Short mmCIF file of N, CA and C in Angstrom, two decimals:
data_model
loop_
_atom_site.label_atom_id
_atom_site.label_comp_id
_atom_site.label_asym_id
_atom_site.label_seq_id
_atom_site.Cartn_x
_atom_site.Cartn_y
_atom_site.Cartn_z
N UNK A 1 -56.28 68.97 -56.08
CA UNK A 1 -57.39 69.68 -55.46
C UNK A 1 -58.50 68.67 -55.14
N UNK A 2 -58.90 68.60 -53.90
CA UNK A 2 -59.91 67.64 -53.47
C UNK A 2 -61.29 68.08 -53.94
N UNK A 3 -61.98 67.17 -54.64
CA UNK A 3 -63.35 67.42 -55.09
C UNK A 3 -64.33 66.73 -54.15
N UNK A 4 -65.59 67.16 -54.22
CA UNK A 4 -66.62 66.56 -53.38
C UNK A 4 -67.89 66.35 -54.20
N UNK A 5 -68.46 65.16 -54.10
CA UNK A 5 -69.73 64.85 -54.75
C UNK A 5 -70.74 64.52 -53.65
N UNK A 6 -71.74 65.38 -53.44
CA UNK A 6 -72.68 65.17 -52.33
C UNK A 6 -73.37 63.81 -52.35
N UNK A 7 -73.62 63.25 -53.53
CA UNK A 7 -74.30 61.95 -53.61
C UNK A 7 -73.50 60.85 -52.95
N UNK A 8 -72.18 61.01 -52.89
CA UNK A 8 -71.32 59.98 -52.31
C UNK A 8 -71.71 59.69 -50.87
N UNK A 9 -71.95 60.73 -50.10
CA UNK A 9 -72.30 60.53 -48.70
C UNK A 9 -73.64 59.81 -48.54
N UNK A 10 -74.52 59.99 -49.51
CA UNK A 10 -75.83 59.35 -49.43
C UNK A 10 -75.79 57.89 -49.88
N UNK A 11 -74.94 57.57 -50.84
CA UNK A 11 -75.02 56.22 -51.41
C UNK A 11 -73.91 55.27 -50.97
N UNK A 12 -72.88 55.77 -50.28
CA UNK A 12 -71.74 54.89 -49.99
C UNK A 12 -72.10 53.75 -49.04
N UNK A 13 -72.97 54.00 -48.06
CA UNK A 13 -73.31 52.92 -47.13
C UNK A 13 -74.17 51.84 -47.80
N UNK A 14 -75.21 52.20 -48.57
CA UNK A 14 -75.95 51.14 -49.28
C UNK A 14 -75.06 50.37 -50.28
N UNK A 15 -74.15 51.07 -50.96
CA UNK A 15 -73.24 50.38 -51.87
C UNK A 15 -72.34 49.45 -51.10
N UNK A 16 -71.79 49.92 -49.98
CA UNK A 16 -70.88 49.10 -49.18
C UNK A 16 -71.57 47.84 -48.67
N UNK A 17 -72.86 47.93 -48.36
CA UNK A 17 -73.58 46.76 -47.88
C UNK A 17 -73.61 45.66 -48.94
N UNK A 18 -73.79 46.03 -50.20
CA UNK A 18 -73.77 45.05 -51.28
C UNK A 18 -72.34 44.56 -51.52
N UNK A 19 -71.38 45.47 -51.48
CA UNK A 19 -69.99 45.07 -51.68
C UNK A 19 -69.56 44.03 -50.64
N UNK A 20 -70.03 44.18 -49.41
CA UNK A 20 -69.66 43.23 -48.36
C UNK A 20 -70.11 41.81 -48.70
N UNK A 21 -71.16 41.70 -49.50
CA UNK A 21 -71.67 40.39 -49.90
C UNK A 21 -71.03 39.86 -51.18
N UNK A 22 -70.41 40.74 -51.97
CA UNK A 22 -69.96 40.34 -53.30
C UNK A 22 -68.44 40.37 -53.51
N UNK A 23 -67.72 41.20 -52.76
CA UNK A 23 -66.28 41.30 -52.97
C UNK A 23 -65.56 40.09 -52.36
N UNK A 24 -64.40 39.75 -52.91
CA UNK A 24 -63.61 38.67 -52.30
C UNK A 24 -63.06 39.11 -50.93
N UNK A 25 -62.60 38.15 -50.16
CA UNK A 25 -62.04 38.47 -48.84
C UNK A 25 -60.71 39.20 -48.93
N UNK A 26 -59.97 38.94 -49.99
CA UNK A 26 -58.67 39.58 -50.20
C UNK A 26 -58.43 39.71 -51.69
N UNK A 27 -57.40 40.52 -52.04
CA UNK A 27 -57.07 40.71 -53.44
C UNK A 27 -57.16 42.16 -53.85
N UNK A 28 -57.13 42.40 -55.16
CA UNK A 28 -57.09 43.74 -55.73
C UNK A 28 -58.44 44.10 -56.34
N UNK A 29 -58.99 45.23 -55.90
CA UNK A 29 -60.22 45.76 -56.50
C UNK A 29 -59.84 46.94 -57.39
N UNK A 30 -60.12 46.83 -58.67
CA UNK A 30 -59.90 47.92 -59.61
C UNK A 30 -61.18 48.73 -59.69
N UNK A 31 -61.10 50.02 -59.34
CA UNK A 31 -62.25 50.89 -59.49
C UNK A 31 -62.09 51.70 -60.77
N UNK A 32 -63.05 51.55 -61.66
CA UNK A 32 -63.06 52.29 -62.93
C UNK A 32 -63.83 53.59 -62.72
N UNK A 33 -63.30 54.69 -63.22
CA UNK A 33 -63.97 56.00 -63.12
C UNK A 33 -64.20 56.39 -61.66
N UNK A 34 -63.11 56.51 -60.92
CA UNK A 34 -63.19 56.78 -59.48
C UNK A 34 -63.67 58.19 -59.15
N UNK A 35 -63.67 59.09 -60.12
CA UNK A 35 -64.24 60.43 -59.92
C UNK A 35 -63.51 61.21 -58.84
N UNK A 36 -64.23 61.63 -57.81
CA UNK A 36 -63.61 62.44 -56.75
C UNK A 36 -62.62 61.64 -55.92
N UNK A 37 -62.83 60.32 -55.83
CA UNK A 37 -62.01 59.49 -54.97
C UNK A 37 -62.66 59.19 -53.63
N UNK A 38 -63.80 59.80 -53.36
CA UNK A 38 -64.45 59.63 -52.06
C UNK A 38 -64.93 58.20 -51.83
N UNK A 39 -65.48 57.57 -52.86
CA UNK A 39 -65.91 56.18 -52.69
C UNK A 39 -64.71 55.30 -52.40
N UNK A 40 -63.65 55.46 -53.16
CA UNK A 40 -62.47 54.62 -52.97
C UNK A 40 -61.94 54.75 -51.54
N UNK A 41 -61.84 55.98 -51.05
CA UNK A 41 -61.33 56.20 -49.70
C UNK A 41 -62.25 55.54 -48.66
N UNK A 42 -63.56 55.70 -48.83
CA UNK A 42 -64.51 55.12 -47.87
C UNK A 42 -64.45 53.59 -47.89
N UNK A 43 -64.38 53.01 -49.09
CA UNK A 43 -64.39 51.55 -49.18
C UNK A 43 -63.06 50.95 -48.75
N UNK A 44 -61.97 51.67 -48.97
CA UNK A 44 -60.67 51.18 -48.52
C UNK A 44 -60.64 51.09 -46.99
N UNK A 45 -61.27 52.06 -46.34
CA UNK A 45 -61.35 52.01 -44.88
C UNK A 45 -62.30 50.91 -44.42
N UNK A 46 -63.38 50.71 -45.16
CA UNK A 46 -64.39 49.71 -44.79
C UNK A 46 -63.89 48.28 -45.02
N UNK A 47 -63.05 48.11 -46.06
CA UNK A 47 -62.56 46.77 -46.41
C UNK A 47 -61.02 46.78 -46.43
N UNK A 48 -60.41 46.81 -45.25
CA UNK A 48 -58.95 46.98 -45.18
C UNK A 48 -58.15 45.78 -45.69
N UNK A 49 -58.77 44.61 -45.81
CA UNK A 49 -58.03 43.44 -46.29
C UNK A 49 -57.87 43.45 -47.81
N UNK A 50 -58.59 44.34 -48.47
CA UNK A 50 -58.50 44.45 -49.93
C UNK A 50 -57.57 45.58 -50.32
N UNK A 51 -56.88 45.41 -51.44
CA UNK A 51 -56.08 46.47 -52.03
C UNK A 51 -56.91 47.14 -53.10
N UNK A 52 -56.92 48.47 -53.09
CA UNK A 52 -57.76 49.24 -54.01
C UNK A 52 -56.90 49.96 -55.04
N UNK A 53 -57.30 49.83 -56.31
CA UNK A 53 -56.63 50.52 -57.40
C UNK A 53 -57.62 51.48 -58.05
N UNK A 54 -57.61 52.77 -57.65
CA UNK A 54 -58.50 53.74 -58.28
C UNK A 54 -57.98 54.14 -59.66
N UNK A 55 -58.90 54.62 -60.50
CA UNK A 55 -58.51 55.06 -61.84
C UNK A 55 -59.51 56.09 -62.34
N UNK A 56 -59.09 56.89 -63.29
CA UNK A 56 -59.97 57.85 -63.95
C UNK A 56 -59.23 58.39 -65.17
N UNK A 57 -59.95 58.78 -66.22
CA UNK A 57 -59.26 59.38 -67.38
C UNK A 57 -58.93 60.85 -67.20
N UNK A 58 -59.50 61.50 -66.19
CA UNK A 58 -59.39 62.95 -66.01
C UNK A 58 -58.27 63.31 -65.03
N UNK A 59 -57.37 64.20 -65.44
CA UNK A 59 -56.23 64.57 -64.61
C UNK A 59 -56.66 65.23 -63.29
N UNK A 60 -57.68 66.09 -63.34
CA UNK A 60 -58.15 66.72 -62.11
C UNK A 60 -58.75 65.70 -61.16
N UNK A 61 -59.45 64.72 -61.70
CA UNK A 61 -59.99 63.65 -60.87
C UNK A 61 -58.87 62.85 -60.22
N UNK A 62 -57.83 62.56 -60.97
CA UNK A 62 -56.70 61.80 -60.40
C UNK A 62 -56.08 62.54 -59.22
N UNK A 63 -56.00 63.86 -59.32
CA UNK A 63 -55.46 64.65 -58.21
C UNK A 63 -56.38 64.59 -57.00
N UNK A 64 -57.68 64.65 -57.24
CA UNK A 64 -58.65 64.56 -56.14
C UNK A 64 -58.60 63.19 -55.48
N UNK A 65 -58.51 62.14 -56.29
CA UNK A 65 -58.43 60.78 -55.76
C UNK A 65 -57.20 60.64 -54.86
N UNK A 66 -56.07 61.14 -55.34
CA UNK A 66 -54.83 61.05 -54.56
C UNK A 66 -54.97 61.78 -53.23
N UNK A 67 -55.66 62.90 -53.24
CA UNK A 67 -55.86 63.68 -52.01
C UNK A 67 -56.75 62.91 -51.03
N UNK A 68 -57.89 62.42 -51.51
CA UNK A 68 -58.81 61.69 -50.63
C UNK A 68 -58.17 60.43 -50.05
N UNK A 69 -57.34 59.77 -50.84
CA UNK A 69 -56.80 58.46 -50.44
C UNK A 69 -55.42 58.55 -49.79
N UNK A 70 -54.90 59.76 -49.65
CA UNK A 70 -53.57 59.93 -49.05
C UNK A 70 -53.54 59.31 -47.66
N UNK A 71 -52.51 58.52 -47.40
CA UNK A 71 -52.33 57.92 -46.09
C UNK A 71 -53.03 56.60 -45.89
N UNK A 72 -53.86 56.18 -46.85
CA UNK A 72 -54.52 54.88 -46.72
C UNK A 72 -53.58 53.79 -47.25
N UNK A 73 -53.16 52.87 -46.39
CA UNK A 73 -52.10 51.93 -46.77
C UNK A 73 -52.52 50.91 -47.82
N UNK A 74 -53.83 50.72 -48.00
CA UNK A 74 -54.29 49.71 -48.95
C UNK A 74 -54.83 50.31 -50.25
N UNK A 75 -54.46 51.56 -50.54
CA UNK A 75 -54.84 52.19 -51.80
C UNK A 75 -53.60 52.48 -52.62
N UNK A 76 -53.56 51.98 -53.84
CA UNK A 76 -52.45 52.24 -54.75
C UNK A 76 -52.62 53.62 -55.38
N UNK A 77 -51.54 54.20 -55.88
CA UNK A 77 -51.67 55.50 -56.56
C UNK A 77 -52.65 55.39 -57.73
N UNK A 78 -53.50 56.41 -57.93
CA UNK A 78 -54.48 56.34 -59.03
C UNK A 78 -53.78 56.32 -60.38
N UNK A 79 -54.39 55.61 -61.31
CA UNK A 79 -53.84 55.52 -62.66
C UNK A 79 -54.81 56.12 -63.67
N UNK A 80 -54.25 56.70 -64.73
CA UNK A 80 -55.07 57.23 -65.82
C UNK A 80 -55.60 56.06 -66.64
N UNK A 81 -56.91 55.92 -66.68
CA UNK A 81 -57.52 54.81 -67.40
C UNK A 81 -58.80 55.29 -68.07
N UNK A 82 -58.82 55.17 -69.38
CA UNK A 82 -60.01 55.41 -70.19
C UNK A 82 -60.56 54.03 -70.53
N UNK A 83 -61.78 53.74 -70.09
CA UNK A 83 -62.33 52.39 -70.27
C UNK A 83 -62.36 51.96 -71.72
N UNK A 84 -62.46 52.93 -72.64
CA UNK A 84 -62.57 52.59 -74.06
C UNK A 84 -61.22 52.45 -74.76
N UNK A 85 -60.12 52.65 -74.02
CA UNK A 85 -58.77 52.55 -74.58
C UNK A 85 -58.02 51.42 -73.87
N UNK A 86 -56.82 51.06 -74.33
CA UNK A 86 -56.05 50.03 -73.62
C UNK A 86 -55.85 50.39 -72.14
N UNK A 87 -55.97 49.38 -71.29
CA UNK A 87 -55.88 49.60 -69.86
C UNK A 87 -54.45 49.44 -69.34
N UNK A 88 -54.03 50.27 -68.37
CA UNK A 88 -52.70 50.14 -67.79
C UNK A 88 -52.66 49.16 -66.62
N UNK A 89 -53.69 48.36 -66.47
CA UNK A 89 -53.79 47.37 -65.40
C UNK A 89 -54.05 46.02 -66.06
N UNK A 90 -53.35 44.98 -65.64
CA UNK A 90 -53.52 43.71 -66.33
C UNK A 90 -54.05 42.59 -65.45
N UNK A 91 -54.44 42.90 -64.21
CA UNK A 91 -55.04 41.88 -63.36
C UNK A 91 -55.87 42.56 -62.28
N UNK A 92 -56.95 41.89 -61.87
CA UNK A 92 -57.79 42.36 -60.77
C UNK A 92 -58.62 41.19 -60.27
N UNK A 93 -58.91 41.21 -58.98
CA UNK A 93 -59.75 40.18 -58.38
C UNK A 93 -61.22 40.60 -58.35
N UNK A 94 -61.47 41.88 -58.57
CA UNK A 94 -62.83 42.42 -58.67
C UNK A 94 -62.72 43.77 -59.36
N UNK A 95 -63.79 44.18 -60.04
CA UNK A 95 -63.85 45.49 -60.68
C UNK A 95 -65.14 46.16 -60.23
N UNK A 96 -65.00 47.43 -59.84
CA UNK A 96 -66.13 48.23 -59.39
C UNK A 96 -66.24 49.47 -60.26
N UNK A 97 -67.44 49.79 -60.70
CA UNK A 97 -67.64 50.97 -61.55
C UNK A 97 -68.94 51.65 -61.13
N UNK A 98 -68.82 52.84 -60.56
CA UNK A 98 -69.96 53.58 -60.00
C UNK A 98 -70.24 54.81 -60.87
N UNK A 99 -71.48 54.91 -61.34
CA UNK A 99 -71.94 56.11 -62.05
C UNK A 99 -71.08 56.52 -63.24
N UNK A 100 -70.67 55.55 -64.05
CA UNK A 100 -69.96 55.88 -65.29
C UNK A 100 -70.79 55.58 -66.52
N UNK A 101 -71.51 54.47 -66.51
CA UNK A 101 -72.11 53.96 -67.74
C UNK A 101 -73.05 54.96 -68.39
N UNK A 102 -73.81 55.71 -67.60
CA UNK A 102 -74.80 56.64 -68.16
C UNK A 102 -74.19 57.99 -68.54
N UNK A 103 -73.01 58.29 -68.03
CA UNK A 103 -72.43 59.62 -68.26
C UNK A 103 -71.13 59.52 -69.04
N UNK A 104 -71.12 58.56 -69.97
CA UNK A 104 -69.98 58.38 -70.87
C UNK A 104 -70.52 57.81 -72.18
N UNK A 105 -69.76 57.92 -73.27
CA UNK A 105 -70.20 57.31 -74.52
C UNK A 105 -70.35 55.80 -74.39
N UNK A 106 -71.18 55.21 -75.22
CA UNK A 106 -71.39 53.76 -75.20
C UNK A 106 -70.07 53.01 -75.38
N UNK A 107 -69.12 53.62 -76.09
CA UNK A 107 -67.82 52.98 -76.28
C UNK A 107 -67.13 52.69 -74.95
N UNK A 108 -67.40 53.51 -73.93
CA UNK A 108 -66.80 53.27 -72.61
C UNK A 108 -67.36 52.00 -71.98
N UNK A 109 -68.66 51.76 -72.16
CA UNK A 109 -69.26 50.53 -71.64
C UNK A 109 -68.73 49.32 -72.40
N UNK A 110 -68.59 49.45 -73.71
CA UNK A 110 -68.01 48.36 -74.50
C UNK A 110 -66.60 48.03 -73.99
N UNK A 111 -65.82 49.08 -73.73
CA UNK A 111 -64.46 48.88 -73.22
C UNK A 111 -64.45 48.31 -71.82
N UNK A 112 -65.39 48.75 -71.00
CA UNK A 112 -65.48 48.24 -69.63
C UNK A 112 -65.71 46.74 -69.63
N UNK A 113 -66.66 46.29 -70.42
CA UNK A 113 -66.98 44.87 -70.46
C UNK A 113 -65.83 44.05 -71.07
N UNK A 114 -65.22 44.58 -72.11
CA UNK A 114 -64.09 43.87 -72.72
C UNK A 114 -62.93 43.78 -71.73
N UNK A 115 -62.64 44.88 -71.02
CA UNK A 115 -61.56 44.88 -70.06
C UNK A 115 -61.83 43.93 -68.91
N UNK A 116 -63.05 43.93 -68.41
CA UNK A 116 -63.41 43.00 -67.32
C UNK A 116 -63.28 41.55 -67.78
N UNK A 117 -63.69 41.30 -69.01
CA UNK A 117 -63.56 39.95 -69.54
C UNK A 117 -62.11 39.49 -69.63
N UNK A 118 -61.20 40.42 -69.92
CA UNK A 118 -59.77 40.09 -69.98
C UNK A 118 -59.17 39.89 -68.60
N UNK A 119 -59.50 40.77 -67.65
CA UNK A 119 -58.80 40.81 -66.37
C UNK A 119 -59.32 39.81 -65.34
N UNK A 120 -60.62 39.59 -65.32
CA UNK A 120 -61.20 38.84 -64.22
C UNK A 120 -61.04 37.33 -64.42
N UNK A 121 -60.73 36.65 -63.33
CA UNK A 121 -60.67 35.20 -63.32
C UNK A 121 -62.08 34.63 -63.23
N UNK A 122 -62.27 33.36 -63.55
CA UNK A 122 -63.59 32.76 -63.41
C UNK A 122 -64.16 32.98 -62.01
N UNK A 123 -65.41 33.43 -61.97
CA UNK A 123 -66.09 33.67 -60.70
C UNK A 123 -65.89 35.06 -60.12
N UNK A 124 -64.94 35.83 -60.64
CA UNK A 124 -64.65 37.15 -60.08
C UNK A 124 -65.72 38.15 -60.52
N UNK A 125 -66.04 39.13 -59.65
CA UNK A 125 -67.15 40.03 -59.95
C UNK A 125 -66.78 41.34 -60.65
N UNK A 126 -67.68 41.77 -61.52
CA UNK A 126 -67.74 43.14 -62.03
C UNK A 126 -69.01 43.73 -61.45
N UNK A 127 -68.89 44.82 -60.68
CA UNK A 127 -70.02 45.39 -59.97
C UNK A 127 -70.27 46.81 -60.48
N UNK A 128 -71.47 47.04 -60.99
CA UNK A 128 -71.84 48.34 -61.53
C UNK A 128 -72.92 48.97 -60.66
N UNK A 129 -72.90 50.30 -60.57
CA UNK A 129 -73.92 51.04 -59.83
C UNK A 129 -74.33 52.25 -60.65
N UNK A 130 -75.63 52.53 -60.65
CA UNK A 130 -76.12 53.73 -61.32
C UNK A 130 -77.56 53.55 -61.74
N UNK A 131 -78.11 54.53 -62.46
CA UNK A 131 -79.47 54.42 -62.98
C UNK A 131 -79.47 53.66 -64.31
N UNK A 132 -80.39 52.72 -64.44
CA UNK A 132 -80.51 51.92 -65.66
C UNK A 132 -81.98 51.78 -66.03
N UNK A 133 -82.21 51.42 -67.28
CA UNK A 133 -83.55 51.04 -67.73
C UNK A 133 -83.63 49.51 -67.78
N UNK A 134 -84.85 49.00 -67.56
CA UNK A 134 -85.09 47.56 -67.67
C UNK A 134 -86.33 47.32 -68.51
N UNK A 135 -86.27 46.33 -69.36
CA UNK A 135 -87.40 46.01 -70.24
C UNK A 135 -88.64 45.71 -69.41
N UNK A 136 -89.74 46.37 -69.75
CA UNK A 136 -91.01 46.10 -69.10
C UNK A 136 -91.20 46.74 -67.74
N UNK A 137 -90.20 47.50 -67.28
CA UNK A 137 -90.29 48.15 -65.97
C UNK A 137 -90.10 49.65 -66.17
N UNK A 138 -91.14 50.46 -65.99
CA UNK A 138 -90.98 51.91 -66.17
C UNK A 138 -89.95 52.46 -65.18
N UNK A 139 -89.13 53.39 -65.65
CA UNK A 139 -88.17 54.02 -64.74
C UNK A 139 -88.85 55.21 -64.05
N UNK A 140 -88.25 55.67 -62.98
CA UNK A 140 -88.84 56.75 -62.19
C UNK A 140 -88.85 58.07 -62.96
N UNK A 141 -89.83 58.94 -62.72
CA UNK A 141 -89.84 60.25 -63.36
C UNK A 141 -88.53 61.02 -63.14
N UNK A 142 -87.94 60.88 -61.97
CA UNK A 142 -86.67 61.58 -61.70
C UNK A 142 -85.57 61.08 -62.63
N UNK A 143 -85.58 59.79 -62.96
CA UNK A 143 -84.60 59.26 -63.90
C UNK A 143 -84.85 59.78 -65.32
N UNK A 144 -86.13 59.92 -65.68
CA UNK A 144 -86.45 60.48 -67.00
C UNK A 144 -85.93 61.92 -67.10
N UNK A 145 -86.12 62.70 -66.05
CA UNK A 145 -85.62 64.08 -66.04
C UNK A 145 -84.10 64.11 -66.06
N UNK A 146 -83.49 63.18 -65.34
CA UNK A 146 -82.03 63.10 -65.30
C UNK A 146 -81.49 62.79 -66.70
N UNK A 147 -82.17 61.91 -67.41
CA UNK A 147 -81.69 61.57 -68.76
C UNK A 147 -81.77 62.77 -69.70
N UNK A 148 -82.82 63.55 -69.58
CA UNK A 148 -82.91 64.77 -70.41
C UNK A 148 -81.74 65.69 -70.12
N UNK A 149 -81.37 65.82 -68.86
CA UNK A 149 -80.22 66.64 -68.47
C UNK A 149 -78.93 66.07 -69.05
N UNK A 150 -78.79 64.74 -69.00
CA UNK A 150 -77.60 64.09 -69.57
C UNK A 150 -77.51 64.35 -71.08
N UNK A 151 -78.63 64.23 -71.77
CA UNK A 151 -78.64 64.41 -73.23
C UNK A 151 -78.29 65.84 -73.62
N UNK A 152 -78.61 66.79 -72.74
CA UNK A 152 -78.20 68.17 -73.00
C UNK A 152 -76.68 68.31 -72.93
N UNK A 153 -76.06 67.54 -72.07
CA UNK A 153 -74.60 67.57 -71.94
C UNK A 153 -73.94 66.92 -73.16
N UNK A 154 -74.49 65.77 -73.58
CA UNK A 154 -73.95 65.07 -74.73
C UNK A 154 -74.99 64.09 -75.26
N UNK A 155 -75.14 64.06 -76.55
CA UNK A 155 -76.08 63.11 -77.15
C UNK A 155 -75.61 61.67 -76.96
N UNK A 156 -74.34 61.49 -76.59
CA UNK A 156 -73.79 60.15 -76.38
C UNK A 156 -74.06 59.63 -74.97
N UNK A 157 -74.58 60.48 -74.08
CA UNK A 157 -74.88 60.06 -72.71
C UNK A 157 -76.33 59.57 -72.62
N UNK A 158 -76.65 58.87 -71.56
CA UNK A 158 -78.02 58.46 -71.33
C UNK A 158 -78.11 57.17 -70.54
N UNK A 159 -79.30 56.93 -69.98
CA UNK A 159 -79.52 55.69 -69.23
C UNK A 159 -79.47 54.50 -70.19
N UNK A 160 -78.71 53.50 -69.81
CA UNK A 160 -78.57 52.30 -70.65
C UNK A 160 -79.55 51.23 -70.17
N UNK A 161 -79.90 50.36 -71.09
CA UNK A 161 -80.75 49.22 -70.75
C UNK A 161 -79.88 48.11 -70.15
N UNK A 162 -80.33 47.57 -69.04
CA UNK A 162 -79.62 46.45 -68.41
C UNK A 162 -79.41 45.33 -69.43
N UNK A 163 -80.42 45.09 -70.25
CA UNK A 163 -80.33 43.99 -71.22
C UNK A 163 -79.22 44.24 -72.24
N UNK A 164 -79.05 45.49 -72.67
CA UNK A 164 -78.00 45.81 -73.65
C UNK A 164 -76.62 45.66 -73.02
N UNK A 165 -76.49 46.15 -71.78
CA UNK A 165 -75.21 46.02 -71.08
C UNK A 165 -74.89 44.54 -70.87
N UNK A 166 -75.89 43.77 -70.50
CA UNK A 166 -75.68 42.34 -70.25
C UNK A 166 -75.33 41.58 -71.52
N UNK A 167 -75.90 41.97 -72.65
CA UNK A 167 -75.54 41.34 -73.92
C UNK A 167 -74.07 41.55 -74.23
N UNK A 168 -73.58 42.77 -73.99
CA UNK A 168 -72.16 43.05 -74.22
C UNK A 168 -71.32 42.22 -73.25
N UNK A 169 -71.75 42.17 -71.99
CA UNK A 169 -71.02 41.38 -71.01
C UNK A 169 -70.93 39.92 -71.41
N UNK A 170 -72.03 39.37 -71.89
CA UNK A 170 -72.07 37.96 -72.28
C UNK A 170 -71.05 37.66 -73.38
N UNK A 171 -70.85 38.62 -74.27
CA UNK A 171 -69.87 38.44 -75.35
C UNK A 171 -68.45 38.35 -74.82
N UNK A 172 -68.25 38.78 -73.57
CA UNK A 172 -66.93 38.74 -72.95
C UNK A 172 -66.88 37.79 -71.75
N UNK A 173 -67.84 36.87 -71.69
CA UNK A 173 -67.82 35.85 -70.66
C UNK A 173 -68.35 36.29 -69.32
N UNK A 174 -69.14 37.39 -69.30
CA UNK A 174 -69.68 37.91 -68.04
C UNK A 174 -71.18 37.70 -67.98
N UNK A 175 -71.65 37.10 -66.89
CA UNK A 175 -73.07 36.85 -66.71
C UNK A 175 -73.62 37.69 -65.57
N UNK A 176 -74.80 38.28 -65.79
CA UNK A 176 -75.46 39.03 -64.73
C UNK A 176 -76.02 38.04 -63.72
N UNK A 177 -75.49 38.11 -62.49
CA UNK A 177 -75.89 37.17 -61.45
C UNK A 177 -76.86 37.78 -60.45
N UNK A 178 -76.84 39.11 -60.32
CA UNK A 178 -77.67 39.73 -59.29
C UNK A 178 -77.99 41.17 -59.66
N UNK A 179 -79.24 41.57 -59.45
CA UNK A 179 -79.68 42.95 -59.62
C UNK A 179 -80.26 43.41 -58.29
N UNK A 180 -79.71 44.49 -57.74
CA UNK A 180 -80.12 44.97 -56.42
C UNK A 180 -80.74 46.35 -56.56
N UNK A 181 -81.98 46.49 -56.09
CA UNK A 181 -82.63 47.80 -56.06
C UNK A 181 -81.94 48.67 -55.01
N UNK A 182 -81.58 49.89 -55.38
CA UNK A 182 -80.85 50.79 -54.50
C UNK A 182 -81.64 52.08 -54.29
N UNK A 183 -81.28 52.87 -53.28
CA UNK A 183 -81.97 54.15 -53.08
C UNK A 183 -81.86 55.07 -54.29
N UNK A 184 -82.76 56.03 -54.37
CA UNK A 184 -82.77 57.05 -55.41
C UNK A 184 -82.88 56.46 -56.81
N UNK A 185 -83.62 55.33 -56.92
CA UNK A 185 -83.92 54.72 -58.23
C UNK A 185 -82.68 54.26 -58.98
N UNK A 186 -81.66 53.83 -58.24
CA UNK A 186 -80.47 53.25 -58.85
C UNK A 186 -80.50 51.73 -58.71
N UNK A 187 -79.60 51.08 -59.44
CA UNK A 187 -79.44 49.63 -59.36
C UNK A 187 -77.97 49.29 -59.16
N UNK A 188 -77.73 48.17 -58.51
CA UNK A 188 -76.40 47.55 -58.56
C UNK A 188 -76.53 46.28 -59.38
N UNK A 189 -75.65 46.14 -60.35
CA UNK A 189 -75.62 44.98 -61.23
C UNK A 189 -74.34 44.21 -60.92
N UNK A 190 -74.48 42.96 -60.56
CA UNK A 190 -73.32 42.14 -60.23
C UNK A 190 -73.15 41.10 -61.33
N UNK A 191 -72.07 41.24 -62.08
CA UNK A 191 -71.69 40.28 -63.10
C UNK A 191 -70.56 39.40 -62.57
N UNK A 192 -70.50 38.19 -63.02
CA UNK A 192 -69.36 37.34 -62.67
C UNK A 192 -68.83 36.67 -63.92
N UNK A 193 -67.51 36.55 -63.94
CA UNK A 193 -66.87 35.91 -65.09
C UNK A 193 -67.18 34.43 -65.07
N UNK A 194 -67.68 33.93 -66.17
CA UNK A 194 -68.04 32.52 -66.24
C UNK A 194 -66.79 31.66 -66.21
N UNK A 195 -66.92 30.50 -65.61
CA UNK A 195 -65.79 29.56 -65.55
C UNK A 195 -65.51 29.00 -66.94
#
């Protein structure tokens, strides 16, 4: 059953603009937490020289991803992947993760960074998108309200600090190379595996 996330239509072009600057010219992009599959389908069309591997832990999401990506020759079948558990993928030239870190337990972020550290070659990117907190920089009132909504869903959810995420990344050989201000008070964080 095909799902739809309205935010995808608003944010896919700004995200794609950053991806055009950060993704390799060819190779495999592993998308963690692909959700509806709309981003994967849009980016596969935008970057046809790349092979896309969507993933999600949710069975309904996997069905939606398959529906959105049907017929796209550069998209592999979606795989069940829980970032906090062993991964069914053992290599990638880039990893993309959109809107997962704040709406999953911290263990998922720990697993994401550990997995990226294992899979990525030196210089390869891990690219994150979503709302984050930064030390010394107040977040927008809309993000504060969003976090209250997240906490009502689960006490394990919430906006993460860029510094905390980066500390975990550093433990797995990942350095934050670029922070990009995005629409709707989101950020893109570009990590690269150290040589």
